[in-house]
């Protein structure tokens, strides 16, 4: 796979996708978005891969969409670029396999939006978050105005978007934008351990949880319960359910096969 601005690595059943354009603090231009999409497609298609970790090279996770790339855009070009980023991020959000953001540094603008498209975020104590777009005369355009209020509540999302304030990892933890904050040099070990714990479980069930949560969050609670019941029921047609419950009864560890 030819990727200019992204590294794709595998460690057993974990894929690690690293945005790798450190000279521009991993800023997202069209080429980098395309590379992220290709890497995610590769992880989705590889039957060995169970969990994906998304991170950044150097001192940034992603410092936003590439400002020089956007500087002279016309309205329709801006709209097309927003839709390109939205489509790639939505693919991450809706792909079957879980994607964890390991936020190693700046996650600003499109970088914060990219982290929010992942299933959850674990931050280094050096990470910084924010939606600085209004300082550039634009709004967030890769889903920030929609995912941020869903994650941290409307009032906090509005404050962050209107002020363009940058917050540190502990404030991101306090408002629920990240799940954990760990020392910078322990970030990848910590995230890999979380990924391994997920990878040791029934993968059809893990993916079913992702689908149930994603789809249920879009609809009213009664419909959401229906989605959960349907998905729950389907898992009784899997070998994983039989193995998981048989192993419990036989007091042994389950050997899941992904079937
Ligand atoms: N775009 C392009 N280049 C960038 C970006 C960026 N977002 N961020 C950093 N860089 C470049 C710098 O220009 C600099 O390049 P050079 O060395 O050639 O001068 C290099 O990276 C290093 O950056 P700094 O020297 O600025 O490093 P500092 O440590 O002094 O500052 C900051 C780090 C605070 C992260 C600073 O670089 C910064 O403020 N960056 C911009 C952050 C930002 O505003 N991000 C939001 C961008 S807009 C956006 O994301 C909108 C998303 C939706 C788009 C919808 C499509 C239309």
PDB file of C-alpha atoms and ligand atoms in Angstrom:
ATOM      1  CA  UNK A   1       0.000   0.000   0.000  1.00  0.00           C
ATOM      2  CA  UNK A   2       1.473   3.366  -1.085  1.00  0.00           C
ATOM      3  CA  UNK A   3       0.919   6.012   1.576  1.00  0.00           C
ATOM      4  CA  UNK A   4       2.691   9.394   1.569  1.00  0.00           C
ATOM      5  CA  UNK A   5       1.517  10.855   4.879  1.00  0.00           C
ATOM      6  CA  UNK A   6       0.351   7.893   6.961  1.00  0.00           C
ATOM      7  CA  UNK A   7       2.161   4.893   8.454  1.00  0.00           C
ATOM      8  CA  UNK A   8       0.289   1.596   8.608  1.00  0.00           C
ATOM      9  CA  UNK A   9       1.661  -1.044  10.946  1.00  0.00           C
ATOM     10  CA  UNK A  10       0.380  -4.257  12.451  1.00  0.00           C
ATOM     11  CA  UNK A  11       1.210  -5.761  15.822  1.00  0.00           C
ATOM     12  CA  UNK A  12      -0.597  -9.092  15.921  1.00  0.00           C
ATOM     13  CA  UNK A  13      -4.294  -8.384  15.745  1.00  0.00           C
ATOM     14  CA  UNK A  14      -3.895  -4.622  16.290  1.00  0.00           C
ATOM     15  CA  UNK A  15      -3.415  -2.153  13.431  1.00  0.00           C
ATOM     16  CA  UNK A  16      -1.677   1.136  14.198  1.00  0.00           C
ATOM     17  CA  UNK A  17      -2.423   4.025  11.848  1.00  0.00           C
ATOM     18  CA  UNK A  18      -0.095   7.004  12.382  1.00  0.00           C
ATOM     19  CA  UNK A  19      -0.686  10.325  10.669  1.00  0.00           C
ATOM     20  CA  UNK A  20       2.839  11.155   9.599  1.00  0.00           C
ATOM     21  CA  UNK A  21       3.352  14.659   8.313  1.00  0.00           C
ATOM     22  CA  UNK A  22       5.212  16.060  11.304  1.00  0.00           C
ATOM     23  CA  UNK A  23       6.641  19.143   9.514  1.00  0.00           C
ATOM     24  CA  UNK A  24       3.084  20.496   9.274  1.00  0.00           C
ATOM     25  CA  UNK A  25       2.069  19.015  12.655  1.00  0.00           C
ATOM     26  CA  UNK A  26       0.152  16.332  10.689  1.00  0.00           C
ATOM     27  CA  UNK A  27      -2.264  18.899   9.211  1.00  0.00           C
ATOM     28  CA  UNK A  28      -4.883  17.343   6.976  1.00  0.00           C
ATOM     29  CA  UNK A  29      -4.807  18.085   3.265  1.00  0.00           C
ATOM     30  CA  UNK A  30      -6.703  16.010   0.678  1.00  0.00           C
ATOM     31  CA  UNK A  31      -3.767  13.615   0.232  1.00  0.00           C
ATOM     32  CA  UNK A  32      -3.507  12.930   3.969  1.00  0.00           C
ATOM     33  CA  UNK A  33      -7.248  12.339   4.251  1.00  0.00           C
ATOM     34  CA  UNK A  34      -7.029   9.903   1.337  1.00  0.00           C
ATOM     35  CA  UNK A  35      -4.143   8.101   3.058  1.00  0.00           C
ATOM     36  CA  UNK A  36      -6.099   7.807   6.303  1.00  0.00           C
ATOM     37  CA  UNK A  37      -9.003   6.351   4.353  1.00  0.00           C
ATOM     38  CA  UNK A  38      -6.758   3.821   2.582  1.00  0.00           C
ATOM     39  CA  UNK A  39      -5.214   2.731   5.896  1.00  0.00           C
ATOM     40  CA  UNK A  40      -8.651   2.333   7.496  1.00  0.00           C
ATOM     41  CA  UNK A  41      -9.864   0.364   4.459  1.00  0.00           C
ATOM     42  CA  UNK A  42      -6.838  -1.928   4.826  1.00  0.00           C
ATOM     43  CA  UNK A  43      -7.543  -2.474   8.522  1.00  0.00           C
ATOM     44  CA  UNK A  44     -11.232  -3.108   7.836  1.00  0.00           C
ATOM     45  CA  UNK A  45     -10.464  -5.660   5.119  1.00  0.00           C
ATOM     46  CA  UNK A  46      -7.754  -7.575   7.028  1.00  0.00           C
ATOM     47  CA  UNK A  47      -9.352 -10.528   8.847  1.00  0.00           C
ATOM     48  CA  UNK A  48      -6.433 -10.615  11.313  1.00  0.00           C
ATOM     49  CA  UNK A  49      -7.049  -7.058  12.539  1.00  0.00           C
ATOM     50  CA  UNK A  50      -9.435  -6.754  15.474  1.00  0.00           C
ATOM     51  CA  UNK A  51      -8.773  -3.251  16.801  1.00  0.00           C
ATOM     52  CA  UNK A  52      -7.313  -0.108  15.209  1.00  0.00           C
ATOM     53  CA  UNK A  53      -5.282   2.566  17.029  1.00  0.00           C
ATOM     54  CA  UNK A  54      -5.076   5.993  15.396  1.00  0.00           C
ATOM     55  CA  UNK A  55      -2.287   8.332  16.483  1.00  0.00           C
ATOM     56  CA  UNK A  56       0.060  11.029  15.183  1.00  0.00           C
ATOM     57  CA  UNK A  57       3.819  11.211  14.616  1.00  0.00           C
ATOM     58  CA  UNK A  58       5.870  13.782  16.513  1.00  0.00           C
ATOM     59  CA  UNK A  59       4.393  16.408  18.798  1.00  0.00           C
ATOM     60  CA  UNK A  60       0.923  16.566  17.234  1.00  0.00           C
ATOM     61  CA  UNK A  61      -1.960  14.166  16.872  1.00  0.00           C
ATOM     62  CA  UNK A  62      -3.309  16.394  14.081  1.00  0.00           C
ATOM     63  CA  UNK A  63      -3.108  20.226  14.283  1.00  0.00           C
ATOM     64  CA  UNK A  64      -6.164  20.636  12.084  1.00  0.00           C
ATOM     65  CA  UNK A  65      -7.063  20.840   8.462  1.00  0.00           C
ATOM     66  CA  UNK A  66      -4.199  22.273   6.416  1.00  0.00           C
ATOM     67  CA  UNK A  67      -4.674  26.034   6.522  1.00  0.00           C
ATOM     68  CA  UNK A  68      -2.397  26.714   3.529  1.00  0.00           C
ATOM     69  CA  UNK A  69      -4.372  24.141   1.516  1.00  0.00           C
ATOM     70  CA  UNK A  70      -7.661  25.892   2.394  1.00  0.00           C
ATOM     71  CA  UNK A  71      -6.462  29.507   2.263  1.00  0.00           C
ATOM     72  CA  UNK A  72      -7.668  30.358  -1.260  1.00  0.00           C
ATOM     73  CA  UNK A  73     -10.589  27.984  -1.552  1.00  0.00           C
ATOM     74  CA  UNK A  74     -13.830  29.102  -3.166  1.00  0.00           C
ATOM     75  CA  UNK A  75     -17.118  28.277  -1.365  1.00  0.00           C
ATOM     76  CA  UNK A  76     -17.818  25.131  -3.390  1.00  0.00           C
ATOM     77  CA  UNK A  77     -14.240  23.916  -2.914  1.00  0.00           C
ATOM     78  CA  UNK A  78     -14.567  24.495   0.834  1.00  0.00           C
ATOM     79  CA  UNK A  79     -17.831  22.561   0.864  1.00  0.00           C
ATOM     80  CA  UNK A  80     -16.280  19.703  -1.125  1.00  0.00           C
ATOM     81  CA  UNK A  81     -13.275  19.581   1.240  1.00  0.00           C
ATOM     82  CA  UNK A  82     -15.567  19.531   4.269  1.00  0.00           C
ATOM     83  CA  UNK A  83     -17.553  16.683   2.704  1.00  0.00           C
ATOM     84  CA  UNK A  84     -14.378  14.744   1.904  1.00  0.00           C
ATOM     85  CA  UNK A  85     -13.214  14.946   5.523  1.00  0.00           C
ATOM     86  CA  UNK A  86     -16.694  14.169   6.817  1.00  0.00           C
ATOM     87  CA  UNK A  87     -16.899  11.061   4.627  1.00  0.00           C
ATOM     88  CA  UNK A  88     -13.521   9.725   5.792  1.00  0.00           C
ATOM     89  CA  UNK A  89     -14.344  10.421   9.453  1.00  0.00           C
ATOM     90  CA  UNK A  90     -17.798   8.854   9.107  1.00  0.00           C
ATOM     91  CA  UNK A  91     -16.134   5.755   7.669  1.00  0.00           C
ATOM     92  CA  UNK A  92     -13.982   5.530  10.804  1.00  0.00           C
ATOM     93  CA  UNK A  93     -17.018   6.050  13.020  1.00  0.00           C
ATOM     94  CA  UNK A  94     -19.135   3.415  11.280  1.00  0.00           C
ATOM     95  CA  UNK A  95     -16.544   0.764  10.359  1.00  0.00           C
ATOM     96  CA  UNK A  96     -17.230  -2.474  12.176  1.00  0.00           C
ATOM     97  CA  UNK A  97     -13.915  -2.687  14.035  1.00  0.00           C
ATOM     98  CA  UNK A  98     -13.267  -0.425  17.018  1.00  0.00           C
ATOM     99  CA  UNK A  99     -10.919   2.514  16.478  1.00  0.00           C
ATOM    100  CA  UNK A 100      -9.179   4.071  19.494  1.00  0.00           C
ATOM    101  CA  UNK A 101      -7.604   7.528  19.243  1.00  0.00           C
ATOM    102  CA  UNK A 102      -4.247   7.696  21.042  1.00  0.00           C
ATOM    103  CA  UNK A 103      -3.998  11.473  21.273  1.00  0.00           C
ATOM    104  CA  UNK A 104      -0.300  12.204  21.650  1.00  0.00           C
ATOM    105  CA  UNK A 105      -0.258  15.994  21.183  1.00  0.00           C
ATOM    106  CA  UNK A 106      -2.182  18.807  19.481  1.00  0.00           C
ATOM    107  CA  UNK A 107      -5.692  17.745  18.465  1.00  0.00           C
ATOM    108  CA  UNK A 108      -7.000  21.021  17.110  1.00  0.00           C
ATOM    109  CA  UNK A 109      -9.752  21.765  14.628  1.00  0.00           C
ATOM    110  CA  UNK A 110      -9.874  18.850  12.190  1.00  0.00           C
ATOM    111  CA  UNK A 111      -7.588  16.961  14.586  1.00  0.00           C
ATOM    112  CA  UNK A 112     -10.070  17.198  17.438  1.00  0.00           C
ATOM    113  CA  UNK A 113     -12.781  16.232  14.939  1.00  0.00           C
ATOM    114  CA  UNK A 114     -10.749  13.213  13.814  1.00  0.00           C
ATOM    115  CA  UNK A 115     -10.284  12.090  17.417  1.00  0.00           C
ATOM    116  CA  UNK A 116     -14.021  12.490  18.019  1.00  0.00           C
ATOM    117  CA  UNK A 117     -14.835  10.233  15.051  1.00  0.00           C
ATOM    118  CA  UNK A 118     -12.976   7.402  16.824  1.00  0.00           C
ATOM    119  CA  UNK A 119     -14.844   5.161  19.276  1.00  0.00           C
ATOM    120  CA  UNK A 120     -13.064   6.703  22.254  1.00  0.00           C
ATOM    121  CA  UNK A 121     -10.022   8.756  23.066  1.00  0.00           C
ATOM    122  CA  UNK A 122      -7.072   8.208  25.385  1.00  0.00           C
ATOM    123  CA  UNK A 123      -4.776  11.203  25.765  1.00  0.00           C
ATOM    124  CA  UNK A 124      -1.187  11.792  26.711  1.00  0.00           C
ATOM    125  CA  UNK A 125      -0.705  14.441  29.382  1.00  0.00           C
ATOM    126  CA  UNK A 126       0.884  16.557  26.612  1.00  0.00           C
ATOM    127  CA  UNK A 127      -2.274  16.564  24.463  1.00  0.00           C
ATOM    128  CA  UNK A 128      -4.159  19.756  23.715  1.00  0.00           C
ATOM    129  CA  UNK A 129      -7.659  20.002  22.316  1.00  0.00           C
ATOM    130  CA  UNK A 130      -9.714  22.756  20.747  1.00  0.00           C
ATOM    131  CA  UNK A 131     -11.807  23.998  17.878  1.00  0.00           C
ATOM    132  CA  UNK A 132      -9.868  27.130  16.842  1.00  0.00           C
ATOM    133  CA  UNK A 133     -11.767  27.676  13.575  1.00  0.00           C
ATOM    134  CA  UNK A 134     -13.582  30.917  14.460  1.00  0.00           C
ATOM    135  CA  UNK A 135     -10.141  32.486  14.876  1.00  0.00           C
ATOM    136  CA  UNK A 136      -9.618  31.724  11.187  1.00  0.00           C
ATOM    137  CA  UNK A 137     -13.025  33.030  10.148  1.00  0.00           C
ATOM    138  CA  UNK A 138     -14.556  29.588   9.587  1.00  0.00           C
ATOM    139  CA  UNK A 139     -16.545  26.997  11.544  1.00  0.00           C
ATOM    140  CA  UNK A 140     -15.513  23.421  12.286  1.00  0.00           C
ATOM    141  CA  UNK A 141     -16.251  21.506   9.070  1.00  0.00           C
ATOM    142  CA  UNK A 142     -15.298  17.872   9.678  1.00  0.00           C
ATOM    143  CA  UNK A 143     -18.158  17.163  12.101  1.00  0.00           C
ATOM    144  CA  UNK A 144     -17.047  19.248  15.095  1.00  0.00           C
ATOM    145  CA  UNK A 145     -20.275  21.211  15.488  1.00  0.00           C
ATOM    146  CA  UNK A 146     -22.163  17.908  15.582  1.00  0.00           C
ATOM    147  CA  UNK A 147     -19.944  15.444  17.474  1.00  0.00           C
ATOM    148  CA  UNK A 148     -18.625  17.847  20.139  1.00  0.00           C
ATOM    149  CA  UNK A 149     -22.082  18.661  21.614  1.00  0.00           C
ATOM    150  CA  UNK A 150     -22.984  14.972  21.526  1.00  0.00           C
ATOM    151  CA  UNK A 151     -19.825  14.182  23.520  1.00  0.00           C
ATOM    152  CA  UNK A 152     -19.509  17.055  25.993  1.00  0.00           C
ATOM    153  CA  UNK A 153     -22.952  18.709  25.930  1.00  0.00           C
ATOM    154  CA  UNK A 154     -24.254  21.696  24.057  1.00  0.00           C
ATOM    155  CA  UNK A 155     -23.094  24.431  26.436  1.00  0.00           C
ATOM    156  CA  UNK A 156     -19.491  23.240  26.664  1.00  0.00           C
ATOM    157  CA  UNK A 157     -19.351  22.624  22.886  1.00  0.00           C
ATOM    158  CA  UNK A 158     -20.626  26.126  22.194  1.00  0.00           C
ATOM    159  CA  UNK A 159     -18.105  27.669  24.587  1.00  0.00           C
ATOM    160  CA  UNK A 160     -15.208  25.765  22.973  1.00  0.00           C
ATOM    161  CA  UNK A 161     -16.345  26.608  19.424  1.00  0.00           C
ATOM    162  CA  UNK A 162     -17.158  30.279  20.109  1.00  0.00           C
ATOM    163  CA  UNK A 163     -13.987  31.081  22.114  1.00  0.00           C
ATOM    164  CA  UNK A 164     -11.574  28.884  20.105  1.00  0.00           C
ATOM    165  CA  UNK A 165      -9.957  28.123  23.481  1.00  0.00           C
ATOM    166  CA  UNK A 166      -7.387  25.353  23.692  1.00  0.00           C
ATOM    167  CA  UNK A 167      -7.812  22.987  26.644  1.00  0.00           C
ATOM    168  CA  UNK A 168      -5.311  20.589  28.145  1.00  0.00           C
ATOM    169  CA  UNK A 169      -5.744  16.845  28.565  1.00  0.00           C
ATOM    170  CA  UNK A 170      -7.018  17.047  32.150  1.00  0.00           C
ATOM    171  CA  UNK A 171      -9.741  19.523  31.177  1.00  0.00           C
ATOM    172  CA  UNK A 172     -10.617  17.244  28.240  1.00  0.00           C
ATOM    173  CA  UNK A 173     -10.930  14.411  30.774  1.00  0.00           C
ATOM    174  CA  UNK A 174     -13.094  16.517  33.078  1.00  0.00           C
ATOM    175  CA  UNK A 175     -15.590  17.362  30.312  1.00  0.00           C
ATOM    176  CA  UNK A 176     -15.690  13.805  28.966  1.00  0.00           C
ATOM    177  CA  UNK A 177     -13.869  14.395  25.708  1.00  0.00           C
ATOM    178  CA  UNK A 178     -11.277  11.744  26.608  1.00  0.00           C
ATOM    179  CA  UNK A 179     -11.576   8.613  28.730  1.00  0.00           C
ATOM    180  CA  UNK A 180      -8.104   8.576  30.307  1.00  0.00           C
ATOM    181  CA  UNK A 181      -4.989  10.738  30.555  1.00  0.00           C
ATOM    182  CA  UNK A 182      -1.643   8.955  30.848  1.00  0.00           C
ATOM    183  CA  UNK A 183       1.998  10.110  30.917  1.00  0.00           C
ATOM    184  CA  UNK A 184       3.246  10.821  27.384  1.00  0.00           C
ATOM    185  CA  UNK A 185       5.846   8.038  27.368  1.00  0.00           C
ATOM    186  CA  UNK A 186       3.268   5.474  28.496  1.00  0.00           C
ATOM    187  CA  UNK A 187       0.540   6.399  26.002  1.00  0.00           C
ATOM    188  CA  UNK A 188       1.052   3.724  23.365  1.00  0.00           C
ATOM    189  CA  UNK A 189       1.652   0.931  25.903  1.00  0.00           C
ATOM    190  CA  UNK A 190      -1.527   1.915  27.719  1.00  0.00           C
ATOM    191  CA  UNK A 191      -3.622   2.130  24.531  1.00  0.00           C
ATOM    192  CA  UNK A 192      -2.231  -1.165  23.196  1.00  0.00           C
ATOM    193  CA  UNK A 193      -3.230  -2.839  26.471  1.00  0.00           C
ATOM    194  CA  UNK A 194      -6.776  -1.519  26.112  1.00  0.00           C
ATOM    195  CA  UNK A 195      -6.789  -2.716  22.473  1.00  0.00           C
ATOM    196  CA  UNK A 196      -5.536  -6.170  23.548  1.00  0.00           C
ATOM    197  CA  UNK A 197      -8.285  -6.466  26.144  1.00  0.00           C
ATOM    198  CA  UNK A 198     -10.857  -5.708  23.440  1.00  0.00           C
ATOM    199  CA  UNK A 199      -9.155  -8.103  21.006  1.00  0.00           C
ATOM    200  CA  UNK A 200      -9.402 -10.943  23.548  1.00  0.00           C
ATOM    201  CA  UNK A 201     -13.212 -10.793  23.552  1.00  0.00           C
ATOM    202  CA  UNK A 202     -15.805 -12.056  21.079  1.00  0.00           C
ATOM    203  CA  UNK A 203     -15.271  -9.825  18.073  1.00  0.00           C
ATOM    204  CA  UNK A 204     -18.756 -10.264  16.638  1.00  0.00           C
ATOM    205  CA  UNK A 205     -20.057  -9.095  19.999  1.00  0.00           C
ATOM    206  CA  UNK A 206     -17.633  -6.150  20.183  1.00  0.00           C
ATOM    207  CA  UNK A 207     -18.709  -5.037  16.696  1.00  0.00           C
ATOM    208  CA  UNK A 208     -22.345  -5.554  17.628  1.00  0.00           C
ATOM    209  CA  UNK A 209     -21.855  -3.250  20.658  1.00  0.00           C
ATOM    210  CA  UNK A 210     -20.418  -0.573  18.344  1.00  0.00           C
ATOM    211  CA  UNK A 211     -23.344  -0.903  15.952  1.00  0.00           C
ATOM    212  CA  UNK A 212     -25.948  -0.880  18.729  1.00  0.00           C
ATOM    213  CA  UNK A 213     -24.455   2.189  20.436  1.00  0.00           C
ATOM    214  CA  UNK A 214     -23.911   4.103  17.172  1.00  0.00           C
ATOM    215  CA  UNK A 215     -27.349   3.370  15.769  1.00  0.00           C
ATOM    216  CA  UNK A 216     -29.176   3.691  19.075  1.00  0.00           C
ATOM    217  CA  UNK A 217     -27.716   7.150  19.704  1.00  0.00           C
ATOM    218  CA  UNK A 218     -29.384   8.404  16.505  1.00  0.00           C
ATOM    219  CA  UNK A 219     -32.966   7.517  17.468  1.00  0.00           C
ATOM    220  CA  UNK A 220     -35.467   7.723  20.325  1.00  0.00           C
ATOM    221  CA  UNK A 221     -35.084   5.354  23.302  1.00  0.00           C
ATOM    222  CA  UNK A 222     -37.901   2.985  22.298  1.00  0.00           C
ATOM    223  CA  UNK A 223     -36.498   2.486  18.810  1.00  0.00           C
ATOM    224  CA  UNK A 224     -33.012   2.195  20.348  1.00  0.00           C
ATOM    225  CA  UNK A 225     -34.173  -0.632  22.626  1.00  0.00           C
ATOM    226  CA  UNK A 226     -35.527  -2.378  19.538  1.00  0.00           C
ATOM    227  CA  UNK A 227     -32.142  -2.031  17.829  1.00  0.00           C
ATOM    228  CA  UNK A 228     -30.452  -3.505  20.908  1.00  0.00           C
ATOM    229  CA  UNK A 229     -32.877  -6.420  21.132  1.00  0.00           C
ATOM    230  CA  UNK A 230     -32.464  -7.241  17.416  1.00  0.00           C
ATOM    231  CA  UNK A 231     -28.672  -7.152  17.614  1.00  0.00           C
ATOM    232  CA  UNK A 232     -28.657  -9.113  20.894  1.00  0.00           C
ATOM    233  CA  UNK A 233     -30.870 -11.797  19.358  1.00  0.00           C
ATOM    234  CA  UNK A 234     -28.729 -12.203  16.241  1.00  0.00           C
ATOM    235  CA  UNK A 235     -25.679 -13.059  18.388  1.00  0.00           C
ATOM    236  CA  UNK A 236     -27.420 -16.286  19.456  1.00  0.00           C
ATOM    237  CA  UNK A 237     -26.770 -17.514  15.911  1.00  0.00           C
ATOM    238  CA  UNK A 238     -22.991 -17.267  16.413  1.00  0.00           C
ATOM    239  CA  UNK A 239     -20.384 -19.795  17.473  1.00  0.00           C
ATOM    240  CA  UNK A 240     -18.921 -17.090  19.715  1.00  0.00           C
ATOM    241  CA  UNK A 241     -22.066 -17.012  21.863  1.00  0.00           C
ATOM    242  CA  UNK A 242     -22.011 -20.797  22.212  1.00  0.00           C
ATOM    243  CA  UNK A 243     -18.301 -20.824  22.992  1.00  0.00           C
ATOM    244  CA  UNK A 244     -18.490 -17.867  25.397  1.00  0.00           C
ATOM    245  CA  UNK A 245     -21.302 -19.339  27.459  1.00  0.00           C
ATOM    246  CA  UNK A 246     -20.015 -22.933  27.297  1.00  0.00           C
ATOM    247  CA  UNK A 247     -16.579 -21.767  28.468  1.00  0.00           C
ATOM    248  CA  UNK A 248     -18.196 -19.961  31.405  1.00  0.00           C
ATOM    249  CA  UNK A 249     -20.155 -23.068  32.417  1.00  0.00           C
ATOM    250  CA  UNK A 250     -17.055 -25.268  31.984  1.00  0.00           C
ATOM    251  CA  UNK A 251     -14.974 -22.755  33.994  1.00  0.00           C
ATOM    252  CA  UNK A 252     -12.385 -22.226  31.248  1.00  0.00           C
ATOM    253  CA  UNK A 253     -11.281 -19.342  29.037  1.00  0.00           C
ATOM    254  CA  UNK A 254     -13.277 -19.012  25.818  1.00  0.00           C
ATOM    255  CA  UNK A 255     -11.503 -19.605  22.496  1.00  0.00           C
ATOM    256  CA  UNK A 256     -13.276 -17.193  20.189  1.00  0.00           C
ATOM    257  CA  UNK A 257     -13.031 -17.771  16.449  1.00  0.00           C
ATOM    258  CA  UNK A 258     -14.816 -14.722  15.111  1.00  0.00           C
ATOM    259  CA  UNK A 259     -17.682 -16.848  13.823  1.00  0.00           C
TER     260      UNK A 259
HETATM  261  N1  LIG B   1      -2.218  23.800   8.686  1.00  0.00           N
HETATM  262  C1  LIG B   1      -1.058  23.973   8.030  1.00  0.00           C
HETATM  263  N2  LIG B   1       0.137  24.023   8.629  1.00  0.00           N
HETATM  264  C2  LIG B   1       0.161  23.911   9.984  1.00  0.00           C
HETATM  265  C3  LIG B   1      -1.000  23.718  10.731  1.00  0.00           C
HETATM  266  C4  LIG B   1      -2.251  23.662  10.035  1.00  0.00           C
HETATM  267  N3  LIG B   1      -3.399  23.442  10.657  1.00  0.00           N
HETATM  268  N4  LIG B   1      -0.676  23.659  12.039  1.00  0.00           N
HETATM  269  C5  LIG B   1       0.667  23.779  12.096  1.00  0.00           C
HETATM  270  N5  LIG B   1       1.184  23.940  10.858  1.00  0.00           N
HETATM  271  C6  LIG B   1       2.579  24.124  10.493  1.00  0.00           C
HETATM  272  C7  LIG B   1       3.065  25.541  10.804  1.00  0.00           C
HETATM  273  O1  LIG B   1       2.706  26.443   9.771  1.00  0.00           O
HETATM  274  C8  LIG B   1       4.552  25.325  10.903  1.00  0.00           C
HETATM  275  O2  LIG B   1       5.078  25.240   9.590  1.00  0.00           O
HETATM  276  P1  LIG B   1       6.495  25.968   9.228  1.00  0.00           P
HETATM  277  O3  LIG B   1       7.497  25.276  10.119  1.00  0.00           O
HETATM  278  O4  LIG B   1       6.661  25.658   7.787  1.00  0.00           O
HETATM  279  O5  LIG B   1       6.315  27.395   9.569  1.00  0.00           O
HETATM  280  C9  LIG B   1       4.671  23.935  11.516  1.00  0.00           C
HETATM  281  O6  LIG B   1       3.411  23.301  11.298  1.00  0.00           O
HETATM  282  C10 LIG B   1       4.938  23.977  13.015  1.00  0.00           C
HETATM  283  O7  LIG B   1       3.938  24.791  13.604  1.00  0.00           O
HETATM  284  P2  LIG B   1       4.281  26.049  14.556  1.00  0.00           P
HETATM  285  O8  LIG B   1       5.600  26.613  14.207  1.00  0.00           O
HETATM  286  O9  LIG B   1       3.093  26.966  14.492  1.00  0.00           O
HETATM  287  O10 LIG B   1       4.361  25.314  15.959  1.00  0.00           O
HETATM  288  P3  LIG B   1       4.039  25.953  17.395  1.00  0.00           P
HETATM  289  O11 LIG B   1       4.498  24.942  18.397  1.00  0.00           O
HETATM  290  O12 LIG B   1       4.550  27.342  17.495  1.00  0.00           O
HETATM  291  O13 LIG B   1       2.432  26.035  17.449  1.00  0.00           O
HETATM  292  C11 LIG B   1       0.189  25.202  17.119  1.00  0.00           C
HETATM  293  C12 LIG B   1       1.668  24.842  17.398  1.00  0.00           C
HETATM  294  C13 LIG B   1      -0.372  25.962  18.318  1.00  0.00           C
HETATM  295  C14 LIG B   1      -0.549  23.894  16.939  1.00  0.00           C
HETATM  296  C15 LIG B   1       0.119  26.083  15.857  1.00  0.00           C
HETATM  297  O14 LIG B   1       0.844  25.444  14.810  1.00  0.00           O
HETATM  298  C16 LIG B   1      -1.275  26.313  15.366  1.00  0.00           C
HETATM  299  O15 LIG B   1      -1.986  27.137  15.920  1.00  0.00           O
HETATM  300  N6  LIG B   1      -1.695  25.592  14.295  1.00  0.00           N
HETATM  301  C17 LIG B   1      -2.971  25.786  13.676  1.00  0.00           C
HETATM  302  C18 LIG B   1      -4.059  25.158  14.525  1.00  0.00           C
HETATM  303  C19 LIG B   1      -5.404  25.414  13.909  1.00  0.00           C
HETATM  304  O16 LIG B   1      -5.862  26.541  13.807  1.00  0.00           O
HETATM  305  N7  LIG B   1      -6.079  24.333  13.473  1.00  0.00           N
HETATM  306  C20 LIG B   1      -7.374  24.417  12.887  1.00  0.00           C
HETATM  307  C21 LIG B   1      -7.268  24.494  11.403  1.00  0.00           C
HETATM  308  S1  LIG B   1      -8.815  24.747  10.615  1.00  0.00           S
HETATM  309  C22 LIG B   1      -9.566  23.255  10.685  1.00  0.00           C
HETATM  310  O17 LIG B   1      -9.043  22.293  11.181  1.00  0.00           O
HETATM  311  C23 LIG B   1     -10.923  23.184  10.063  1.00  0.00           C
HETATM  312  C24 LIG B   1     -11.401  21.726   9.928  1.00  0.00           C
HETATM  313  C25 LIG B   1     -12.573  21.651   9.022  1.00  0.00           C
HETATM  314  C26 LIG B   1     -12.194  21.945   7.606  1.00  0.00           C
HETATM  315  C27 LIG B   1     -13.387  21.939   6.726  1.00  0.00           C
HETATM  316  C28 LIG B   1     -13.016  22.066   5.251  1.00  0.00           C
HETATM  317  C29 LIG B   1     -13.378  23.344   4.618  1.00  0.00           C
END
